[in-house]
Coordinates of C-alpha atoms and ligand atoms in Angstrom, one line a residue:
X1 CA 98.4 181.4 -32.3
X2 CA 101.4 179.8 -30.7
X3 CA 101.8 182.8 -28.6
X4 CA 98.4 183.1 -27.4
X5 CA 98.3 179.3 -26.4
X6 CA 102.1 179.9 -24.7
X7 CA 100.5 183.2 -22.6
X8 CA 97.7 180.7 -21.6
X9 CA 100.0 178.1 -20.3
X10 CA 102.0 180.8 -18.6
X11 CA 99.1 182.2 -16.9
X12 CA 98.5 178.9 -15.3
X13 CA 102.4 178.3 -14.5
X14 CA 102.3 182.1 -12.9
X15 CA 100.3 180.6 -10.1
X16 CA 102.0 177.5 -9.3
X17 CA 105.4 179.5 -8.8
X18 CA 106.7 181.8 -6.9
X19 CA 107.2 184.9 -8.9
X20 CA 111.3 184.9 -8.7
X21 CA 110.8 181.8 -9.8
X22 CA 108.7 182.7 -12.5
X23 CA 110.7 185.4 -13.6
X24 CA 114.1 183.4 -13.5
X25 CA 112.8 180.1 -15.1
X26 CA 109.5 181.6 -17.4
X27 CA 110.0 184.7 -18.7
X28 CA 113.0 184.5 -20.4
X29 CA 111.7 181.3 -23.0
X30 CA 110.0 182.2 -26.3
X31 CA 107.0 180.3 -27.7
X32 CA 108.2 179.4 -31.4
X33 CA 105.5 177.4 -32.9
X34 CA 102.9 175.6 -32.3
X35 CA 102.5 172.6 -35.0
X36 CA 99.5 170.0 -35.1
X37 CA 99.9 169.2 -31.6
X38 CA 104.1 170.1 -30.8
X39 CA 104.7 173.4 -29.1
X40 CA 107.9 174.2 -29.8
X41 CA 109.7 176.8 -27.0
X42 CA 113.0 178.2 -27.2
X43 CA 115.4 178.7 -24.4
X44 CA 118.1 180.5 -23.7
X45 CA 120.7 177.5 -23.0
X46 CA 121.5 174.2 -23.3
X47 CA 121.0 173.9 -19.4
X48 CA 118.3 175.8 -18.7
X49 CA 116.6 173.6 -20.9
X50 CA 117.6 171.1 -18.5
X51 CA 116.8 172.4 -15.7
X52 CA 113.6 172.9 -16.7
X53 CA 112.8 169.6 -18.0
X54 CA 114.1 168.4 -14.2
X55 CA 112.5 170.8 -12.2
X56 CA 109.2 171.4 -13.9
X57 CA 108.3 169.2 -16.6
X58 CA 105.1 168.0 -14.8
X59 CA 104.1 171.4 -14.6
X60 CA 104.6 171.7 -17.9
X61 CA 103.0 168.6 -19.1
X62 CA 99.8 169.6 -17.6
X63 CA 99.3 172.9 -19.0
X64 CA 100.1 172.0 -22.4
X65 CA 97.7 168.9 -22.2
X66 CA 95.1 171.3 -21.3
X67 CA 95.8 173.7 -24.4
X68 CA 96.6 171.2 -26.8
X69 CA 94.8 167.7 -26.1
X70 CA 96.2 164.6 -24.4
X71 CA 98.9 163.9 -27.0
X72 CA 100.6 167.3 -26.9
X73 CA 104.1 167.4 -27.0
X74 CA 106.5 169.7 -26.2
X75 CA 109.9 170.6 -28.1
X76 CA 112.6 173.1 -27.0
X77 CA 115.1 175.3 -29.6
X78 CA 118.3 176.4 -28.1
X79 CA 119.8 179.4 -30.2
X80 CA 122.8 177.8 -32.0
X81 CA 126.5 179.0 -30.4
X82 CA 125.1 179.1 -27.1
X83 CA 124.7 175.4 -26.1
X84 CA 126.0 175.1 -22.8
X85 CA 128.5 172.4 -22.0
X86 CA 128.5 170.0 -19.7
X87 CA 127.6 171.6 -16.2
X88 CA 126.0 170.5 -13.2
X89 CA 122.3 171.7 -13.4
X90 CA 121.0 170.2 -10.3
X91 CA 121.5 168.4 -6.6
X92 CA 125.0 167.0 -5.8
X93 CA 124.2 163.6 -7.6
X94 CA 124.2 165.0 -11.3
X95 CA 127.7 166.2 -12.1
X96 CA 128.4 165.7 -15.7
X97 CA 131.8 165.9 -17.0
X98 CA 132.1 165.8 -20.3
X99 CA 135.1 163.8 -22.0
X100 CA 137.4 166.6 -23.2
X101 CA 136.4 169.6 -21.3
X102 CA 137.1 169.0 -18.0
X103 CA 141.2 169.9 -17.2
X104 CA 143.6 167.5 -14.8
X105 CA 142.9 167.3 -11.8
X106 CA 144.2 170.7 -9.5
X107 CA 148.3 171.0 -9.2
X108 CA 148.4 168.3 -6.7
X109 CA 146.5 166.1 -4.7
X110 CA 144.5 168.4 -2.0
X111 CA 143.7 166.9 1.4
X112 CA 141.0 167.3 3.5
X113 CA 141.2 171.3 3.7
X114 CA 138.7 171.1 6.7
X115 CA 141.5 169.5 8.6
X116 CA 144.2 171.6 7.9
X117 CA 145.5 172.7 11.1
X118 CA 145.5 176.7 10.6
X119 CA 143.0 176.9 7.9
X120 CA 138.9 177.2 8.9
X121 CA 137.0 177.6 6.3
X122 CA 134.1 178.2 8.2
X123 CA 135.2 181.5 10.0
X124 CA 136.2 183.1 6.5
X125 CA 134.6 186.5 6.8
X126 CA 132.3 187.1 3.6
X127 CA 133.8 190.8 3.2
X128 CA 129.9 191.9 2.9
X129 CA 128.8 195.3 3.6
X130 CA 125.6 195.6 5.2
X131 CA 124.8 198.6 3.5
X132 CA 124.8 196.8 -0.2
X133 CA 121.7 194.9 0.5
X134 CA 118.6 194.2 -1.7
X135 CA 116.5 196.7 0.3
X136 CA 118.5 199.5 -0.5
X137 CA 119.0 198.3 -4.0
X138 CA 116.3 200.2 -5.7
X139 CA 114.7 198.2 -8.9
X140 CA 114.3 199.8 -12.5
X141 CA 114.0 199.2 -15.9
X142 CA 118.0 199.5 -15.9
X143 CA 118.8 196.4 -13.4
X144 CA 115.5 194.5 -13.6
X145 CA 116.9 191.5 -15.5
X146 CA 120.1 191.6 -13.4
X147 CA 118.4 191.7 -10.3
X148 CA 115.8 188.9 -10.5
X149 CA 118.6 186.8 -11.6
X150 CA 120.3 187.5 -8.9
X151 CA 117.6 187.3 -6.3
X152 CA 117.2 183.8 -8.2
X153 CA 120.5 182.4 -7.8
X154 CA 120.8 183.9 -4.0
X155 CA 117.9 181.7 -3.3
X156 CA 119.4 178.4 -4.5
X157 CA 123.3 179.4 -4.7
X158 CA 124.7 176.6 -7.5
X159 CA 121.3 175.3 -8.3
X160 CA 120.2 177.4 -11.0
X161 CA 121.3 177.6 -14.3
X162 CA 122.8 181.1 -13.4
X163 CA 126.4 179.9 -12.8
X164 CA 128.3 181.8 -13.0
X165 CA 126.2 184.7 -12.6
X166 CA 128.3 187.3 -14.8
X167 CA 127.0 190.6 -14.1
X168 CA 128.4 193.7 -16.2
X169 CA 127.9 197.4 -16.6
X170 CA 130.1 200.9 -16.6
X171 CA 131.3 201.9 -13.4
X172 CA 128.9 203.0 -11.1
X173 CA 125.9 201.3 -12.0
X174 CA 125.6 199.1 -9.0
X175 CA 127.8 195.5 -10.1
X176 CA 129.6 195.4 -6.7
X177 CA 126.4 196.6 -4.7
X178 CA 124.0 193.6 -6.2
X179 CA 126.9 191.0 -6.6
X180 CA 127.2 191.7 -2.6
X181 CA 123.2 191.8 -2.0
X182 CA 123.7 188.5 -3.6
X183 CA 126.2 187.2 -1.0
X184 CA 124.5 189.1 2.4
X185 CA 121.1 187.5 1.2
X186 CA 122.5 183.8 1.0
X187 CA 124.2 184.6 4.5
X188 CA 120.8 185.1 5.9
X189 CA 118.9 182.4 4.4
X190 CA 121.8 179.5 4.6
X191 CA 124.3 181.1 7.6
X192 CA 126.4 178.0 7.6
X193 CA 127.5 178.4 3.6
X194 CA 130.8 179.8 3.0
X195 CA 130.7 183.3 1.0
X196 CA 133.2 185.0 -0.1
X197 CA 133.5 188.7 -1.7
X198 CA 136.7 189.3 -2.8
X199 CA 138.0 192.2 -6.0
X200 CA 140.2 190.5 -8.7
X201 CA 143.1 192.8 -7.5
X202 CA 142.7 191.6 -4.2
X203 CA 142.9 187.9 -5.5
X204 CA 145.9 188.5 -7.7
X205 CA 147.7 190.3 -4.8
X206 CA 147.1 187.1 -2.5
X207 CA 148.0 184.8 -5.0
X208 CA 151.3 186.3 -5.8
X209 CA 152.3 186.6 -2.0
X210 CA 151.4 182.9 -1.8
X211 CA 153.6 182.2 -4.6
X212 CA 156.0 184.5 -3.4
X213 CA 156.5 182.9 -0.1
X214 CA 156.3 179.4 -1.3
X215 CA 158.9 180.1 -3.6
X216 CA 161.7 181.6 -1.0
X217 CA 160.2 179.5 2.1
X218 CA 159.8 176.4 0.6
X219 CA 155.7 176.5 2.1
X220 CA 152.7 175.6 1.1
X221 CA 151.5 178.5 0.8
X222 CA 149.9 178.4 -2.7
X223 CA 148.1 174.7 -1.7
X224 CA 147.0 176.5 1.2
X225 CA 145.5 179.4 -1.1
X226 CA 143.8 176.7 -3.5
X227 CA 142.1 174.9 -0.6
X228 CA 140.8 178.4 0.7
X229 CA 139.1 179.0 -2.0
X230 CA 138.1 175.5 -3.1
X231 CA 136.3 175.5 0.3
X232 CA 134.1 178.5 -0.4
X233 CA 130.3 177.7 -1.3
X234 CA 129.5 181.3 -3.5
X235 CA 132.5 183.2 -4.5
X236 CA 132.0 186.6 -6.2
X237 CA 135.1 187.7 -7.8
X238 CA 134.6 191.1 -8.2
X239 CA 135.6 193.3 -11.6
X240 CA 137.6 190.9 -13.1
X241 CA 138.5 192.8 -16.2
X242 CA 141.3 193.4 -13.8
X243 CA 143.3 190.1 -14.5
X244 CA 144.5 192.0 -17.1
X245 CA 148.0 190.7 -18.1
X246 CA 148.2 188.2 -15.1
X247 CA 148.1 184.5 -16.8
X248 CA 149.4 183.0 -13.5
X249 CA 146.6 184.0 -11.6
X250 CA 144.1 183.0 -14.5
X251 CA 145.6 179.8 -14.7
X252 CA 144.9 179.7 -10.5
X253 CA 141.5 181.2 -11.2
X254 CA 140.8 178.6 -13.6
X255 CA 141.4 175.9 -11.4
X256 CA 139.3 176.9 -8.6
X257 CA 136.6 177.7 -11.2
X258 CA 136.5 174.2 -12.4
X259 CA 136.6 173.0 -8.8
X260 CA 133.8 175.0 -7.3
X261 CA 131.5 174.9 -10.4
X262 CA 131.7 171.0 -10.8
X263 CA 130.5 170.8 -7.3
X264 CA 127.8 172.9 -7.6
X265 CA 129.0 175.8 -5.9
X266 CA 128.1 179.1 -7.0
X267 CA 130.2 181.8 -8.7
X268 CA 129.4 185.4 -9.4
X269 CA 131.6 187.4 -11.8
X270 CA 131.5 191.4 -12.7
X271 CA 133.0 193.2 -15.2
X272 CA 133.0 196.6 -16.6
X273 CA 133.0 194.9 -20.1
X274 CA 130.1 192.0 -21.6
X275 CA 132.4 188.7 -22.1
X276 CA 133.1 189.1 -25.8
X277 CA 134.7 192.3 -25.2
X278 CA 137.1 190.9 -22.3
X279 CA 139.1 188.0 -25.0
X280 CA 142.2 191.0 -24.9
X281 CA 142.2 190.3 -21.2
X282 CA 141.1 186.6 -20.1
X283 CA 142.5 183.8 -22.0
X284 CA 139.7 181.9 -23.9
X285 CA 139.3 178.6 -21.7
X286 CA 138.5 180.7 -18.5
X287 CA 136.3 183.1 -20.7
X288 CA 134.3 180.1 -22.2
X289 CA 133.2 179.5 -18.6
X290 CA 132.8 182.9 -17.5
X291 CA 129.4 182.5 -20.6
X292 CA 128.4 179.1 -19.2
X293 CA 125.7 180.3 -17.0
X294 CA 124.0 183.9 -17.6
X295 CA 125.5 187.1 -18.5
X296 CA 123.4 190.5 -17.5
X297 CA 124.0 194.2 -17.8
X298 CA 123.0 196.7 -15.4
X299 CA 122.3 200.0 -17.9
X300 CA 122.2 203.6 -16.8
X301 CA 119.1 204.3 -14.8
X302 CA 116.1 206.6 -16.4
X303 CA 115.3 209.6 -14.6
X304 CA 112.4 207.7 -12.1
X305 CA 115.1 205.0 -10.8
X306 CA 117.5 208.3 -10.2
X307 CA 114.6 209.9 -8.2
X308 CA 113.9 206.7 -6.6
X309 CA 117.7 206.0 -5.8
X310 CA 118.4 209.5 -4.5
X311 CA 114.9 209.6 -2.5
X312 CA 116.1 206.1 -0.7
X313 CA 120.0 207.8 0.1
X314 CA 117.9 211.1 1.6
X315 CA 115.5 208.9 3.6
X316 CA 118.6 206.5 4.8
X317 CA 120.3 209.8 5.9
X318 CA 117.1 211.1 7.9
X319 CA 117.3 214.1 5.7
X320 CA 114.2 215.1 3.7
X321 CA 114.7 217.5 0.9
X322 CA 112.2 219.5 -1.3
X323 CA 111.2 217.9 -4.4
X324 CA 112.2 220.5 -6.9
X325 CA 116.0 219.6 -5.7
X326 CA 115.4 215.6 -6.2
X327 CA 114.0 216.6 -9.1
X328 CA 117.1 218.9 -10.2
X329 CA 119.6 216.1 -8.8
X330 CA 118.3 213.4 -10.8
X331 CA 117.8 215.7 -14.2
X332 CA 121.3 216.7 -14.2
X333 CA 123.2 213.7 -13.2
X334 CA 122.4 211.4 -15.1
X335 CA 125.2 208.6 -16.3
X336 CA 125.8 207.3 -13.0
X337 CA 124.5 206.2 -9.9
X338 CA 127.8 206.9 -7.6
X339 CA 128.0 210.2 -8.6
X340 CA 124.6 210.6 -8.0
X341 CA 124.9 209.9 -4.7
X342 CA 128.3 212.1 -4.5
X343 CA 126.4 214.9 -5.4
X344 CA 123.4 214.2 -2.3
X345 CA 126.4 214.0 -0.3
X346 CA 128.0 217.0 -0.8
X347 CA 124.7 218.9 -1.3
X348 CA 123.9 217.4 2.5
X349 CA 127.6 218.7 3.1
X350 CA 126.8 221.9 2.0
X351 CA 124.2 222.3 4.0
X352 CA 125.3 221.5 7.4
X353 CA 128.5 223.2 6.9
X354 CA 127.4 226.3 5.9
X355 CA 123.8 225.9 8.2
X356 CA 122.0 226.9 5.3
X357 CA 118.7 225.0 3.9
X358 CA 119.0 222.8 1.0
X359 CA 117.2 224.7 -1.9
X360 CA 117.0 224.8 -5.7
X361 CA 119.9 227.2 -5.6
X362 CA 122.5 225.7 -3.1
X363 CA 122.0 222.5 -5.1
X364 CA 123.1 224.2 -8.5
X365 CA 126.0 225.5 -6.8
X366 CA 126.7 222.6 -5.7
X367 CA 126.3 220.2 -8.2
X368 CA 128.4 223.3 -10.5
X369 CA 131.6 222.5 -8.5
X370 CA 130.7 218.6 -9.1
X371 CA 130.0 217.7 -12.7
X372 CA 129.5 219.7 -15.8
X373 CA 125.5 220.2 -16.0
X374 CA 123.6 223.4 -18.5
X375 CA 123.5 226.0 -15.9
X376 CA 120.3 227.4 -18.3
X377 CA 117.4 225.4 -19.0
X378 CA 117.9 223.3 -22.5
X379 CA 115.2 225.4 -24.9
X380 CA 112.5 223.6 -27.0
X381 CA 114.6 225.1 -29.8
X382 CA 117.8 223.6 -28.9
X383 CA 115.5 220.0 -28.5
X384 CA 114.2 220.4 -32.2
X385 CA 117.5 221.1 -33.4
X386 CA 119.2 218.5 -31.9
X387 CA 116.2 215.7 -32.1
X388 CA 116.4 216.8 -35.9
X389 CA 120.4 215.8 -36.9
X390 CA 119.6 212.9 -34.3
X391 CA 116.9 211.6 -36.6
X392 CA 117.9 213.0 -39.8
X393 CA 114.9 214.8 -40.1
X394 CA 114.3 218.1 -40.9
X395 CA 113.2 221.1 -38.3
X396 CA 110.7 222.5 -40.2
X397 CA 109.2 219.4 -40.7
X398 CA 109.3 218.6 -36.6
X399 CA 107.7 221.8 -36.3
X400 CA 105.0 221.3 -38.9
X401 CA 102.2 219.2 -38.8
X402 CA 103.0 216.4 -41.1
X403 CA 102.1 212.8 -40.0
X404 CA 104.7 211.1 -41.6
X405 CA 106.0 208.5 -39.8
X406 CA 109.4 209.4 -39.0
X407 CA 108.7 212.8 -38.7
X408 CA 105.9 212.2 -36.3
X409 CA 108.3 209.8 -34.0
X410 CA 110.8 212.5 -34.1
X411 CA 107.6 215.2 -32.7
X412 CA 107.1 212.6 -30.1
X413 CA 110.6 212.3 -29.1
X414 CA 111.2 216.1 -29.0
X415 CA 107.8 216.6 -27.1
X416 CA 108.9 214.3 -24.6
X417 CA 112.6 215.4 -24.2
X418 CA 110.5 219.0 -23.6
X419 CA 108.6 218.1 -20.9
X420 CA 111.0 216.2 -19.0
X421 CA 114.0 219.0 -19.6
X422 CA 112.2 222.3 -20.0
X423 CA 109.3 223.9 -17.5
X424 CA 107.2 224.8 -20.4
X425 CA 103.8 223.7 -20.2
X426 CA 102.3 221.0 -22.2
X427 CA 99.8 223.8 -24.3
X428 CA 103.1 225.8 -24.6
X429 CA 105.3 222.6 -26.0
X430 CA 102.0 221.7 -28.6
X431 CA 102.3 225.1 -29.5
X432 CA 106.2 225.4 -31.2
X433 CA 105.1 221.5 -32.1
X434 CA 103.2 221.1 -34.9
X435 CA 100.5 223.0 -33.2
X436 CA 99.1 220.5 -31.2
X437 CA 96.7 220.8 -27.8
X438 CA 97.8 219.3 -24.8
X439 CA 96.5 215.8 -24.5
X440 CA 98.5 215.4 -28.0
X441 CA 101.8 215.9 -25.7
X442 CA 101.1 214.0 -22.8
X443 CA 99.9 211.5 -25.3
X444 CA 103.1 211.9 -27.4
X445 CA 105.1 211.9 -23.8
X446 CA 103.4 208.7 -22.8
X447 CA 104.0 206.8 -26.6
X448 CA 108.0 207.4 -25.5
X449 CA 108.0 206.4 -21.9
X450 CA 105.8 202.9 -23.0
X451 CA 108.6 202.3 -25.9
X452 CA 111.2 203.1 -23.8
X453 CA 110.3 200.4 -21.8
X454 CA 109.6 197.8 -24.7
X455 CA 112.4 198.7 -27.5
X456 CA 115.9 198.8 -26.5
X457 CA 117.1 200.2 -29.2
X458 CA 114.8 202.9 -29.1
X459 CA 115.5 203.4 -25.2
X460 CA 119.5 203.7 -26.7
X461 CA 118.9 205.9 -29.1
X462 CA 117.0 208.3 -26.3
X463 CA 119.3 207.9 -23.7
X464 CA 122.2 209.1 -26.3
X465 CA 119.9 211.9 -26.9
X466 CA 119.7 213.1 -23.5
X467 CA 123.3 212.5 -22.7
X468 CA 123.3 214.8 -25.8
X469 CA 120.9 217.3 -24.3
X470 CA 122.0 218.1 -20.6
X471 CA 125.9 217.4 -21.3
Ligands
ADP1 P1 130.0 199.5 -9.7 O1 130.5 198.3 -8.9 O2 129.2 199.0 -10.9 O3 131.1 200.4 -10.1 P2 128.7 200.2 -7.2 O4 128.0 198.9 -6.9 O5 129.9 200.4 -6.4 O6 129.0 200.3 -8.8 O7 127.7 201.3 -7.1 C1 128.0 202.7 -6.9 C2 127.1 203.3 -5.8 O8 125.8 203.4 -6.3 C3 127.0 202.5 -4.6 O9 127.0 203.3 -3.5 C4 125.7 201.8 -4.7 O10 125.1 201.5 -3.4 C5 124.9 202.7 -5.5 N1 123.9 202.1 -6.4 C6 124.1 201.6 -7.6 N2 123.0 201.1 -8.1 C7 122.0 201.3 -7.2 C8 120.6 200.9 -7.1 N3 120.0 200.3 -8.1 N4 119.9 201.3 -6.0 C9 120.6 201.9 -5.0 N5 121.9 202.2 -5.0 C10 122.6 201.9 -6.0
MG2 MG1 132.5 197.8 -8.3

């Protein structure tokens, strides 16, 4: 009931926003209840509630009016342990500090760093690379969340409730690309903001040599390194998981943190770890903020972003290739994307080097010299088997007809891993399946591929089952 009286409010919301807004602000709130005439929503945070309530509570009014009668009203939930404190949520006017959580005031007294003979904030060079932008970042079910928050907050850098944006993920699934499209797309749209890429390395390096200097030339060097980067409008700090051991530069970190977020200024943070795995590393009062705003994980891309991804690289290159060798390419490497694109590369290598055309086979010998991949083709047998200890389900069973429920998601599972890994046909696959026709399979396939994309834990489970399958 409540949900069907939420979808029709969102229906109406869809077309008074624009659909990053929409995305950013609407899709991520539940629809509880709906009692007598309170529609309660949850959301995510303590400050997304209040941006919402600042930014769109007439839309909101309205619609629920409509659904519910004049006297609607309209509660939020915030999911305990996560309400955020004390932040600025929107404009310059509304900073909110909030009695104890705000630390003293940074190491000393900072002048005017716009008149700082020597320093010019507004020459800083972002560090962007042109290459890293949206267009060539290629959207799948793997980086969807991540990316429409990030195309969120590079519309209104510090005025969504995406500060920090804290964007995590294994190596090589893109962090530094969209943290970067993030910073080249706020260039274009607001040039005279101050952006900033810089790697947590990179930061602890300058910051030592600042302290360094100041030490043994009596400068200012490390006030001179606050006021850089309390100048800077976005700031991505790139993989810091590698502050590892490095409290001074935490403690410096911290500072500017504070700085920058209370005046609305937008950070962006990556890591190869989600915050709760990074307490070893970051001391707790920095990690508190790094979960003020929103954390997101880019995943390993299914086998269509792979194709897509790889397709993009070929067409960037001004290379086409046939399809069959895409299609190999993005079967066989499958955990992450910058291998993925090491193995075009040194197929495209290959190629020109040795003047030969880029086939099926060049691409095996290729990709044999790069990464570990089955040489043979996995067998419907070898799917069974290892669908059935996967599942705990018996073979037999997987190959019988029985329609119990477990053993018929296991079928489904194994029908599908056989079609995408095997070049058995779909009559063949029915066949060593339960004896099944055809449509059965491709209906079987297409019962995985719509899961996949609705039950994470199902999508885990698979994706362990196919690093099982081609490793
Ligand atoms: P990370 O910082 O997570 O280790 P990178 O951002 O360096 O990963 O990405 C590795 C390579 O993969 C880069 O060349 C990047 O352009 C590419 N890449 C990652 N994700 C995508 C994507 N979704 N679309 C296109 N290219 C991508
Ligand atoms: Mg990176």
């Amino acid at each position: 009931m409540h949900q069907k009286i939420w979808d029709n409010c969102l229906r109406i919301i869809k077309d008074n926003l624009s659909n990053e807004t929409y995305k950013a602000f609407f899709e991520p709130i539940k629809a509880v209840s709906v009692k007598q005439n309170i529609l309660t929503l949850e959301v995510p945070t303590m400050y997304f509630y209040e941006y919402i309530e600042e930014h769109f509570v007439e839309l909101l009014k309205k619609v629920i009016r409509r659904e519910l009668g004049a006297d609607a009203k309209l509660e939020y939930s915030v999911p305990t342990g996560k309400s955020g404190i004390g932040t600025r949520l929107s404009g310059e006017s509304r900073v909110r500090v909030p009695d104890n959580q705000f630390v003293k005031p940074p190491l000393e007294p900072i002048r005017d760093p716009f008149i700082l003979p020597g320093l010019k904030p507004l020459n800083i060079s972002p560090q962007l690379k042109a290459e890293y932008s949206f267009n060539n970042f290629i959207e799948g079910e793997c980086n969807r969340l991540a990316r429409s928050a990030g195309m969120a907050v590079a519309e209104k850098p510090g005025k969504t409730p995406y500060n920090p944006l804290f964007i995590y993920g294994n190596s090589g699934l893109g962090k530094t690309h969209l943290a970067q499209a993030i910073g080249i797309r706020v260039k274009e749209q607001y040039p005279h903001l101050v952006v900033l890429y810089v790697n947590a390395t990179k930061f602890t390096t300058q910051y030592m040599e600042a302290t360094a200097s100041s030490k043994k030339n009596k400068t200012n060097d490390i006030n001179n390194f606050l006021h850089f980067y309390q100048c800077i409008d976005l700031l991505i700090l790139d993989d810091v998981q590698e502050f590892v051991s490095r409290p001074g530069t935490q403690d410096i970190f911290f500072e500017i943190f504070n700085h920058l977020h209370q005046r609305g200024k937008q950070l962006i943070l990556t890591s190869d770890k989600p915050p709760a795995e990074l307490h070893e590393i970051i001391k707790d009062r920095l990690l508190s903020r790094f979960k003020w705003g929103l954390s997101t994980e880019l995943e390993r891309p299914g086998y269509q972003t792979r194709l897509e991804i790889l397709k993009n690289r070929a067409y960037g290159n001004g290379v086409e290739l046939p399809e069959n060798v895409f299609d190999f390419l993005a079967k066989n490497i499958v955990n992450n994307v910058r291998e993925l694109e090491g193995a075009l590369a040194s197929l495209l290598a290959q190629a020109t080097l040795n003047k030969k055309a880029i086939t099926l086979d060049l691409a095996r010998d290729t990709i044999a010299k790069l990464v570990k991949y089955n040489r043979r083709e996995v067998s419907v047998d070898q799917i069974i088997k290892t669908v059935s200890g996967y599942f705990h389900v018996d073979e037999n069973c997987i190959r019988s007809k029985s329609r119990k429920r477990e053993i018929v998601q296991a079928r489904q599972v194994a029908m599908y891993f056989a079609k995408q890994l095997t070049k058995i046909s779909l009559k063949g696959i029915g066949a060593q399946l339960g004896s099944k026709d055809h449509a059965t399979v491709l209906h079987s396939c297409r019962t995985v591929s719509n899961l996949l994309e609705t039950d994470r834990r199902f999508k885990m489970q698979v994706d362990e089952l196919e690093s099982k399958l081609i490793s």
